Tab-separated table of C-alpha atoms and ligand atoms in Angstrom:
chain	number	residue	atom	x	y	z
A	983	MET	CA	-0.031	0.061	0.057
A	984	ARG	CA	2.796	2.377	1.118
A	985	THR	CA	4.540	1.656	-2.203
A	986	LYS	CA	1.530	2.381	-4.357
A	987	ASN	CA	0.914	5.583	-2.647
A	988	SER	CA	4.534	6.575	-3.002
A	989	GLU	CA	4.500	5.533	-6.732
A	990	ARG	CA	1.434	7.552	-7.376
A	991	GLY	CA	2.970	10.362	-5.618
A	992	SER	CA	6.048	10.393	-7.627
A	993	LEU	CA	4.023	9.793	-10.853
A	994	ARG	CA	2.151	12.955	-9.767
A	995	ARG	CA	5.224	14.922	-8.926
A	996	GLU	CA	6.791	13.788	-12.130
A	997	PHE	CA	3.746	15.033	-13.946
A	998	ILE	CA	3.853	18.486	-12.189
A	999	LYS	CA	7.484	18.903	-12.888
A	1000	ARG	CA	7.128	18.248	-16.723
A	1001	ALA	CA	3.996	20.280	-17.032
A	1002	SER	CA	4.227	22.915	-19.294
A	1003	VAL	CA	2.065	25.925	-18.740
A	1004	GLY	CA	-0.575	24.633	-21.072
A	1005	ALA	CA	-0.429	21.177	-19.539
A	1006	ALA	CA	-1.101	22.651	-16.021
A	1007	ALA	CA	-4.260	24.308	-17.450
A	1008	LEU	CA	-5.450	20.689	-18.279
A	1009	LEU	CA	-5.379	19.264	-14.813
A	1010	ASN	CA	-8.249	17.087	-14.084
A	1011	PRO	CA	-10.887	19.526	-12.482
A	1012	ALA	CA	-11.975	16.561	-10.353
A	1013	LEU	CA	-8.602	16.481	-8.770
A	1014	ILE	CA	-8.357	20.034	-8.297
A	1015	ARG	CA	-11.768	20.155	-6.676
A	1016	ALA	CA	-11.004	17.066	-4.433
A	1017	ASN	CA	-8.029	19.065	-3.060
A	1018	GLY	CA	-10.361	21.893	-2.055
A	1019	GLY	CA	-9.697	24.015	-5.136
A	1020	GLU	CA	-6.018	23.811	-4.841
A	1021	LEU	CA	-3.911	23.389	-8.066
A	1022	ASN	CA	-1.273	21.971	-5.902
A	1023	MET	CA	-2.258	18.086	-5.721
A	1024	TYR	CA	0.203	16.850	-2.987
A	1025	THR	CA	-1.293	15.678	0.083
A	1026	GLN	CA	0.843	15.916	3.299
A	1027	GLU	CA	1.702	12.350	3.091
A	1028	GLU	CA	2.714	12.629	-0.588
A	1029	ARG	CA	4.991	15.655	-0.013
A	1030	ASN	CA	6.729	13.289	2.797
A	1031	GLY	CA	6.658	15.789	5.388
A	1032	LYS	CA	8.431	18.126	2.902
A	1033	PRO	CA	7.758	22.006	3.746
A	1034	ARG	CA	5.385	23.936	1.384
A	1035	ARG	CA	7.205	26.316	-0.891
A	1036	VAL	CA	5.910	29.996	-0.507
A	1037	ILE	CA	6.690	33.480	-1.478
A	1038	ILE	CA	5.911	36.240	1.064
A	1039	ASP	CA	4.616	39.541	-0.550
A	1040	THR	CA	4.436	42.059	2.168
A	1041	ASP	CA	4.514	45.975	3.211
A	1042	PRO	CA	6.324	45.707	6.625
A	1043	GLY	CA	4.292	46.927	8.646
A	1044	THR	CA	4.077	46.140	12.334
A	1045	ASP	CA	1.682	43.187	11.875
A	1046	ASP	CA	3.472	42.064	8.750
A	1047	ALA	CA	6.557	42.040	10.716
A	1048	LEU	CA	5.045	39.282	13.207
A	1049	ALA	CA	3.494	37.452	10.148
A	1050	VAL	CA	6.867	37.273	8.370
A	1051	PHE	CA	8.415	35.938	11.784
A	1052	LEU	CA	5.638	33.381	12.149
A	1053	ALA	CA	6.403	32.102	8.454
A	1054	LEU	CA	10.337	31.839	9.102
A	1055	ARG	CA	9.354	30.033	12.336
A	1056	SER	CA	7.196	27.504	10.762
A	1057	PRO	CA	8.827	24.237	9.807
A	1058	GLU	CA	6.094	23.482	7.482
A	1059	LEU	CA	6.958	26.263	5.250
A	1060	LYS	CA	10.156	27.048	2.770
A	1061	VAL	CA	10.069	30.628	2.417
A	1062	GLU	CA	11.554	30.889	-0.982
A	1063	ALA	CA	11.661	34.928	-1.267
A	1064	ILE	CA	10.302	37.914	0.451
A	1065	THR	CA	8.913	40.775	-1.653
A	1066	PRO	CA	8.162	44.131	-0.218
A	1067	VAL	CA	5.909	46.423	-1.794
A	1068	ALA	CA	4.659	50.082	-0.978
A	1069	GLY	CA	1.758	50.211	1.300
A	1070	ASN	CA	1.963	50.638	5.139
A	1071	VAL	CA	4.816	52.914	4.335
A	1072	PRO	CA	6.738	53.769	1.023
A	1073	LEU	CA	8.916	51.152	-0.365
A	1074	SER	CA	11.944	53.045	0.758
A	1075	LEU	CA	10.967	51.854	4.139
A	1076	THR	CA	9.254	48.449	3.477
A	1077	LEU	CA	12.390	47.308	1.819
A	1078	PRO	CA	14.899	47.885	4.603
A	1079	ASN	CA	12.257	46.489	7.086
A	1080	ALA	CA	11.904	43.507	5.389
A	1081	LEU	CA	15.743	43.122	5.354
A	1082	ARG	CA	15.782	43.797	9.076
A	1083	LEU	CA	13.171	40.950	9.850
A	1084	VAL	CA	15.235	38.198	7.925
A	1085	GLU	CA	18.342	39.519	9.900
A	1086	ILE	CA	16.595	39.361	13.267
A	1087	ALA	CA	15.388	35.889	12.490
A	1088	GLY	CA	18.910	34.863	11.332
A	1089	ARG	CA	17.454	33.959	7.815
A	1090	THR	CA	19.582	36.063	5.447
A	1091	ASP	CA	19.733	33.144	3.309
A	1092	ILE	CA	16.091	33.998	1.969
A	1093	PRO	CA	16.111	36.444	-1.156
A	1094	VAL	CA	14.412	39.695	-0.610
A	1095	ALA	CA	13.557	41.818	-3.727
A	1096	ALA	CA	12.233	45.081	-4.126
A	1097	GLY	CA	8.661	45.459	-5.426
A	1098	ALA	CA	6.660	48.315	-6.588
A	1099	ASP	CA	6.824	51.772	-5.229
A	1100	ARG	CA	3.527	52.645	-6.155
A	1101	PRO	CA	-0.019	51.340	-6.953
A	1102	LEU	CA	-0.788	50.467	-10.417
A	1103	LYS	CA	-2.735	53.604	-11.215
A	1104	ARG	CA	-3.176	55.603	-7.968
A	1105	ARG	CA	-1.062	57.632	-5.354
A	1106	LEU	CA	0.191	55.973	-2.705
A	1107	VAL	CA	-1.943	56.261	0.428
A	1108	THR	CA	0.032	54.937	3.569
A	1109	ALA	CA	-0.960	53.979	7.044
A	1110	ALA	CA	2.005	55.349	8.874
A	1111	TYR	CA	-0.790	56.762	11.379
A	1112	ALA	CA	-0.974	53.043	12.621
A	1113	HIS	CA	2.261	51.596	11.838
A	1114	GLY	CA	4.612	54.634	12.800
A	1115	GLU	CA	6.752	56.827	10.489
A	1116	ASN	CA	9.288	54.009	10.120
A	1117	GLY	CA	6.746	51.201	9.621
A	1118	LEU	CA	7.673	49.379	12.789
A	1119	GLY	CA	5.989	51.210	15.268
A	1120	GLY	CA	8.796	53.656	15.955
A	1121	VAL	CA	11.102	50.931	17.069
A	1122	GLN	CA	14.804	51.583	16.022
A	1123	PHE	CA	16.209	48.489	14.780
A	1124	PRO	CA	19.697	48.539	13.276
A	1125	GLU	CA	20.320	49.377	9.756
A	1126	PRO	CA	20.119	46.261	7.583
A	1127	LYS	CA	23.673	44.801	6.479
A	1128	VAL	CA	22.047	42.170	3.969
A	1129	ARG	CA	21.210	43.610	0.549
A	1130	PRO	CA	18.276	43.125	-1.547
A	1131	VAL	CA	18.836	40.700	-4.653
A	1132	ASN	CA	19.435	42.322	-7.998
A	1133	GLU	CA	16.016	41.338	-9.377
A	1134	ARG	CA	12.706	43.173	-9.184
A	1135	ALA	CA	9.854	41.279	-7.158
A	1136	PRO	CA	7.562	40.595	-9.992
A	1137	ALA	CA	10.512	39.095	-12.117
A	1138	LEU	CA	11.589	36.957	-8.989
A	1139	ILE	CA	8.110	36.005	-8.492
A	1140	ASP	CA	7.634	34.749	-12.044
A	1141	ARG	CA	11.144	32.882	-12.260
A	1142	ILE	CA	10.469	30.918	-8.941
A	1143	VAL	CA	6.991	29.936	-10.058
A	1144	ARG	CA	8.121	29.061	-13.801
A	1145	ASP	CA	10.668	26.835	-12.174
A	1146	ALA	CA	8.259	24.679	-10.293
A	1147	PRO	CA	4.842	25.067	-11.733
A	1148	GLY	CA	2.055	23.930	-9.347
A	1149	GLU	CA	4.214	24.007	-6.339
A	1150	ILE	CA	4.536	27.661	-5.234
A	1151	SER	CA	2.065	29.534	-3.029
A	1152	ILE	CA	1.971	33.166	-2.194
A	1153	ILE	CA	0.925	34.368	0.908
A	1154	ALA	CA	0.316	38.307	0.133
A	1155	ILE	CA	-0.141	40.551	3.227
A	1156	GLY	CA	0.088	44.014	1.457
A	1157	PRO	CA	-1.363	45.552	-1.469
A	1158	LEU	CA	-1.510	43.158	-4.515
A	1159	THR	CA	0.747	45.550	-6.697
A	1160	ASN	CA	3.540	42.929	-7.013
A	1161	LEU	CA	1.140	39.982	-7.953
A	1162	ALA	CA	-0.672	42.200	-10.545
A	1163	LEU	CA	2.688	43.407	-12.132
A	1164	ALA	CA	3.963	39.685	-12.506
A	1165	PHE	CA	0.444	38.568	-13.952
A	1166	HIS	CA	0.633	41.267	-16.282
A	1167	GLU	CA	4.284	40.637	-17.422
A	1168	ASN	CA	3.502	36.720	-17.726
A	1169	PRO	CA	-0.503	36.005	-18.187
A	1170	GLN	CA	0.463	32.158	-17.821
A	1171	LEU	CA	1.606	32.749	-14.371
A	1172	PRO	CA	-1.743	32.525	-12.487
A	1173	ARG	CA	-2.109	28.998	-13.740
A	1174	MET	CA	1.220	27.806	-12.534
A	1175	LEU	CA	0.494	28.822	-8.957
A	1176	ALA	CA	-0.522	26.585	-6.305
A	1177	GLY	CA	-2.742	29.200	-4.811
A	1178	ILE	CA	-2.773	32.577	-2.873
A	1179	THR	CA	-3.479	33.116	0.650
A	1180	LEU	CA	-4.042	37.041	1.375
A	1181	MET	CA	-4.752	39.231	4.097
A	1182	GLY	CA	-7.156	41.505	2.586
A	1183	GLY	CA	-10.784	42.633	1.973
A	1184	SER	CA	-14.083	42.510	4.045
A	1185	LEU	CA	-17.401	41.340	3.524
A	1186	SER	CA	-18.481	43.197	6.454
A	1187	GLY	CA	-17.109	46.690	6.034
A	1188	GLY	CA	-13.763	48.476	5.823
A	1189	ASN	CA	-11.146	49.970	8.049
A	1190	VAL	CA	-10.167	52.962	6.046
A	1191	THR	CA	-13.351	53.937	4.362
A	1192	PRO	CA	-16.899	52.425	5.622
A	1193	ALA	CA	-16.359	50.149	2.149
A	1194	ALA	CA	-12.682	49.234	2.089
A	1195	GLU	CA	-9.961	47.416	3.691
A	1196	PHE	CA	-6.658	48.929	3.653
A	1197	ASN	CA	-4.687	46.432	1.309
A	1198	MET	CA	-7.490	46.498	-1.179
A	1199	TYR	CA	-8.059	50.512	-0.819
A	1200	VAL	CA	-4.401	51.010	-1.654
A	1201	ASP	CA	-4.517	49.416	-5.040
A	1202	PRO	CA	-7.796	48.152	-6.040
A	1203	GLU	CA	-6.870	47.789	-9.650
A	1204	ALA	CA	-4.323	45.310	-8.817
A	1205	ALA	CA	-6.602	43.556	-6.383
A	1206	GLN	CA	-9.278	43.248	-9.315
A	1207	ALA	CA	-6.680	41.909	-11.555
A	1208	VAL	CA	-5.582	39.188	-8.999
A	1209	PHE	CA	-9.273	38.154	-8.041
A	1210	ARG	CA	-10.022	37.671	-11.664
A	1211	SER	CA	-6.931	35.746	-12.549
A	1212	GLY	CA	-8.313	32.231	-11.774
A	1213	VAL	CA	-5.994	31.353	-9.091
A	1214	PRO	CA	-7.425	29.694	-6.291
A	1215	ILE	CA	-7.600	32.436	-3.477
A	1216	THR	CA	-8.155	32.304	0.187
A	1217	MET	CA	-9.160	35.622	1.343
A	1218	VAL	CA	-8.517	36.126	5.050
A	1219	GLY	CA	-10.047	39.609	5.510
A	1220	LEU	CA	-11.256	41.766	8.237
A	1221	ASP	CA	-14.311	39.403	8.835
A	1222	ALA	CA	-11.926	37.105	10.778
A	1223	THR	CA	-9.040	39.365	11.507
A	1224	ARG	CA	-10.868	42.009	13.407
A	1225	HIS	CA	-11.393	39.341	16.101
A	1226	ALA	CA	-7.578	38.637	16.381
A	1227	ALA	CA	-6.456	41.613	18.703
A	1228	LEU	CA	-3.157	40.769	20.895
A	1229	SER	CA	-3.858	41.113	24.652
A	1230	GLU	CA	-1.437	42.709	27.320
A	1231	GLU	CA	-0.524	39.137	28.409
A	1232	HIS	CA	0.415	38.150	24.851
A	1233	ILE	CA	2.547	41.123	24.610
A	1234	SER	CA	4.228	40.593	27.904
A	1235	THR	CA	5.071	36.998	26.979
A	1236	LEU	CA	6.635	38.210	23.957
A	1237	GLU	CA	8.680	40.996	25.596
A	1238	LYS	CA	9.941	38.553	28.615
A	1239	SER	CA	11.305	35.963	25.892
A	1240	SER	CA	15.096	35.682	25.484
A	1241	ASP	CA	14.122	34.552	21.889
A	1242	PRO	CA	15.392	37.522	19.528
A	1243	VAL	CA	12.347	37.108	17.276
A	1244	ALA	CA	9.851	36.988	20.161
A	1245	HIS	CA	11.767	40.028	21.690
A	1246	ALA	CA	11.578	42.199	18.625
A	1247	ALA	CA	7.786	41.166	18.269
A	1248	GLY	CA	7.214	42.223	21.748
A	1249	GLN	CA	8.953	45.625	21.280
A	1250	ILE	CA	7.045	46.515	17.976
A	1251	THR	CA	3.510	45.147	19.542
A	1252	ARG	CA	4.142	47.379	22.822
A	1253	ALA	CA	4.924	50.421	20.637
A	1254	VAL	CA	1.444	49.985	18.936
A	1255	MET	CA	-0.401	49.216	22.140
A	1256	ASN	CA	1.109	52.440	23.474
A	1257	HIS	CA	0.174	54.179	20.424
A	1258	SER	CA	-3.587	52.906	20.375
A	1259	ARG	CA	-4.180	53.421	24.211
A	1260	LYS	CA	-2.869	57.124	23.684
A	1261	ALA	CA	-5.387	57.446	20.728
A	1262	GLY	CA	-8.028	56.162	23.043
A	1263	TYR	CA	-8.534	52.556	21.732
A	1264	SER	CA	-8.981	49.951	24.652
A	1265	SER	CA	-8.192	46.781	22.294
A	1266	GLY	CA	-4.531	45.550	21.480
A	1267	PRO	CA	-3.067	45.320	18.012
A	1268	VAL	CA	-4.663	43.332	15.743
A	1269	MET	CA	-2.775	40.744	14.001
A	1270	HIS	CA	-4.369	40.758	10.542
A	1271	ASP	CA	-1.328	39.457	8.689
A	1272	SER	CA	-0.185	36.709	11.054
A	1273	LEU	CA	-3.652	35.242	10.621
A	1274	ALA	CA	-3.179	35.009	6.851
A	1275	VAL	CA	0.130	32.907	7.335
A	1276	ALA	CA	-1.607	30.751	10.254
A	1277	THR	CA	-4.573	30.117	7.852
A	1278	PHE	CA	-2.169	28.908	5.356
A	1279	LEU	CA	-0.601	26.644	7.984
A	1280	ASP	CA	-3.928	25.460	9.472
A	1281	PRO	CA	-7.175	26.347	7.554
A	1282	SER	CA	-9.078	24.966	10.467
A	1283	LEU	CA	-8.176	27.927	12.515
A	1284	VAL	CA	-10.899	29.969	10.421
A	1285	LYS	CA	-14.455	29.330	9.284
A	1286	LEU	CA	-14.153	29.454	5.479
A	1287	GLN	CA	-16.931	29.787	2.928
A	1288	GLU	CA	-16.780	29.912	-0.907
A	1289	TYR	CA	-17.595	33.260	-2.682
A	1290	TYR	CA	-17.310	35.033	-5.927
A	1291	VAL	CA	-15.644	38.147	-4.871
A	1292	GLU	CA	-15.483	41.415	-7.265
A	1293	ILE	CA	-13.286	44.515	-6.595
A	1294	GLU	CA	-14.914	47.998	-6.707
A	1295	THR	CA	-12.654	50.052	-8.875
A	1296	GLN	CA	-14.816	52.897	-10.000
A	1297	GLY	CA	-16.643	54.082	-6.688
A	1298	GLU	CA	-15.853	58.054	-5.375
A	1299	PHE	CA	-16.288	56.556	-1.734
A	1300	THR	CA	-15.946	52.859	-2.245
A	1301	ALA	CA	-12.890	51.908	-4.214
A	1302	GLY	CA	-11.445	48.713	-2.966
A	1303	GLU	CA	-14.443	47.161	-1.498
A	1304	THR	CA	-14.683	43.465	-1.869
A	1305	LEU	CA	-18.272	42.306	-2.933
A	1306	GLY	CA	-18.725	38.820	-1.945
A	1307	TYR	CA	-21.576	36.811	-4.159
A	1308	ARG	CA	-22.719	33.550	-2.520
A	1309	ARG	CA	-24.798	32.603	-5.557
A	1310	ALA	CA	-25.936	33.651	-9.061
A	1311	PRO	CA	-26.896	36.129	-10.312
A	1312	VAL	CA	-23.800	37.933	-9.944
A	1313	ARG	CA	-25.233	41.448	-10.991
A	1314	ARG	CA	-23.572	44.457	-12.073
A	1315	SER	CA	-24.828	48.006	-11.301
A	1316	ALA	CA	-27.562	49.263	-13.463
A	1317	PRO	CA	-26.161	50.765	-16.736
A	1318	PHE	CA	-26.249	54.836	-17.286
A	1319	GLU	CA	-28.819	55.765	-19.696
A	1320	ASP	CA	-26.245	56.739	-22.238
A	1321	SER	CA	-24.132	53.430	-21.967
A	1322	ALA	CA	-24.193	51.045	-24.820
A	1323	ALA	CA	-23.916	48.052	-22.301
A	1324	GLY	CA	-27.409	46.206	-21.488
A	1325	GLU	CA	-27.976	44.914	-17.980
A	1326	SER	CA	-25.600	42.070	-17.239
A	1327	ALA	CA	-25.818	39.111	-14.600
A	1328	ALA	CA	-23.938	36.073	-14.566
A	1329	GLU	CA	-26.503	33.162	-14.040
A	1330	THR	CA	-23.838	30.582	-13.312
A	1331	PHE	CA	-22.076	30.732	-10.038
A	1332	GLN	CA	-18.154	30.141	-10.053
A	1333	PRO	CA	-16.486	30.908	-6.774
A	1334	ASN	CA	-13.190	32.669	-7.038
A	1335	CYS	CA	-12.170	32.455	-3.534
A	1336	LYS	CA	-12.761	31.020	-0.152
A	1337	ALA	CA	-13.577	33.850	2.456
A	1338	ALA	CA	-12.512	33.498	6.056
A	1339	LEU	CA	-15.574	34.602	8.246
A	1340	ASP	CA	-14.335	33.966	11.677
A	1341	VAL	CA	-11.465	32.680	13.457
A	1342	ASP	CA	-10.638	30.427	16.551
A	1343	ALA	CA	-8.710	33.151	18.228
A	1344	GLY	CA	-7.478	31.030	21.205
A	1345	ARG	CA	-6.043	28.481	18.960
A	1346	PHE	CA	-4.492	31.300	16.652
A	1347	PHE	CA	-2.636	32.994	19.292
A	1348	SER	CA	-1.318	29.850	20.857
A	1349	LEU	CA	0.253	28.969	17.478
A	1350	LEU	CA	1.684	32.429	16.820
A	1351	ILE	CA	2.927	33.262	20.339
A	1352	GLY	CA	4.077	29.522	20.475
A	1353	ARG	CA	6.110	29.754	17.439
A	1354	LEU	CA	7.619	33.312	18.041
A	1355	THR	CA	8.811	32.154	21.475
A	1356	GLY	CA	10.163	28.884	20.051
A	1357	THR	CA	7.791	26.822	22.557
A	1358	GLN	CA	5.461	25.307	20.005
A	1359	THR	CA	7.122	23.891	17.081
A	1360	ALA	CA	5.265	20.744	16.389
A	1361	VAL	CA	3.099	20.499	13.001
A	1362	PRO	CA	-0.448	20.479	13.650
A	1363	ALA	CA	-1.295	16.775	12.857
A	1364	GLY	CA	-3.124	16.246	9.568
A	1365	ARG	CA	-3.903	20.122	9.226
A	1366	VAL	CA	-1.199	21.070	6.810
B	2540	BDR	C1	-3.933	45.263	6.386
B	2540	BDR	O1	-3.587	46.605	6.057
B	2540	BDR	C2	-2.256	47.020	6.892
B	2540	BDR	O2	-2.160	48.176	7.480
B	2540	BDR	C3	-1.792	45.779	7.783
B	2540	BDR	O3	-0.527	45.409	7.591
B	2540	BDR	C4	-2.763	44.651	7.182
B	2540	BDR	O4	-1.995	43.902	5.796
B	2540	BDR	C5	-5.081	45.367	7.421
B	2540	BDR	O5	-6.142	46.107	6.761
B	2541	CA	CA1	0.461	44.287	5.772
């Protein structure tokens, strides 16, 4: 039985390895569905406990910092690259911040490639009001010694994915500009990805405008391109992440740890906590981005439901809104009088993502704090 399974596993691996871009698109849809919509057909057993290969696209960012640490501290993952983008603060800060994070974690072997310094079509709006002027809550970490690689993020993403079609997943925790650029440069790329797990969007109101969540607000056109790309998406939006605020106890556990990663995470989250208290908020820093990484590691931490999500790009007040349809018809707004287009509604329902609607915050925080302090390293059995 073992031999049969492993033979089948190696045939599948061989198939994926040899799959040209066109062939990847011909994968048996039943097999894809059987794997929960993931193009990557490996089960944990077939991967022989091999870590899953991921690229982290990020805009560090205080909560990005803990998310990157969580990924780097998770033995189930092989982080192939980190691709900073402009978002919470400009690229001139997110890039050195990403370099600082790999240095703190002792993982300077991971390539860090500079991404887009602005959204596709809009001026950059940052969130320095929440992340501090330096993006790390104002905590001063030393200038990084390690340098970014000499390749832009979209090109690096393209190269890594093309070398291993069907194997690479992206965990995107900033505006989606780098991914949209990579898809624009190589339209075959979406079909070669195993999937995207992203922090962004909301089916229950935004955090920048009443409609839009920050990552979608900053670059709605990029988000639209990604959601329309056909890649299986897991959307970890505010519906789940707003229930994931760190407590005073979590922060002091991090601060007290002698582990350099936990200690840095403690400094950053303490700074955010102090800042939000001064601003009159009673709850602790929300770990939006770490929940996306944790969901990738263990989807049972959240409640997932299939949706067809469209991104609003035209609204004067609503750009970046994620509209989630649960069934057909998928209607558009009524056409203007002088418009040539008629009414349009898709009558068949094709979900393009699984959206996280809620979270088991207790289990999430034991994973996050346990991994950062080095006290929880075991792979959750059967969950990866
Ligand atoms: C998202 O926006 C950013 O400010 C955070 O880093 C997170 O990715 C939450 O809306
Ligand atoms: Ca982020």
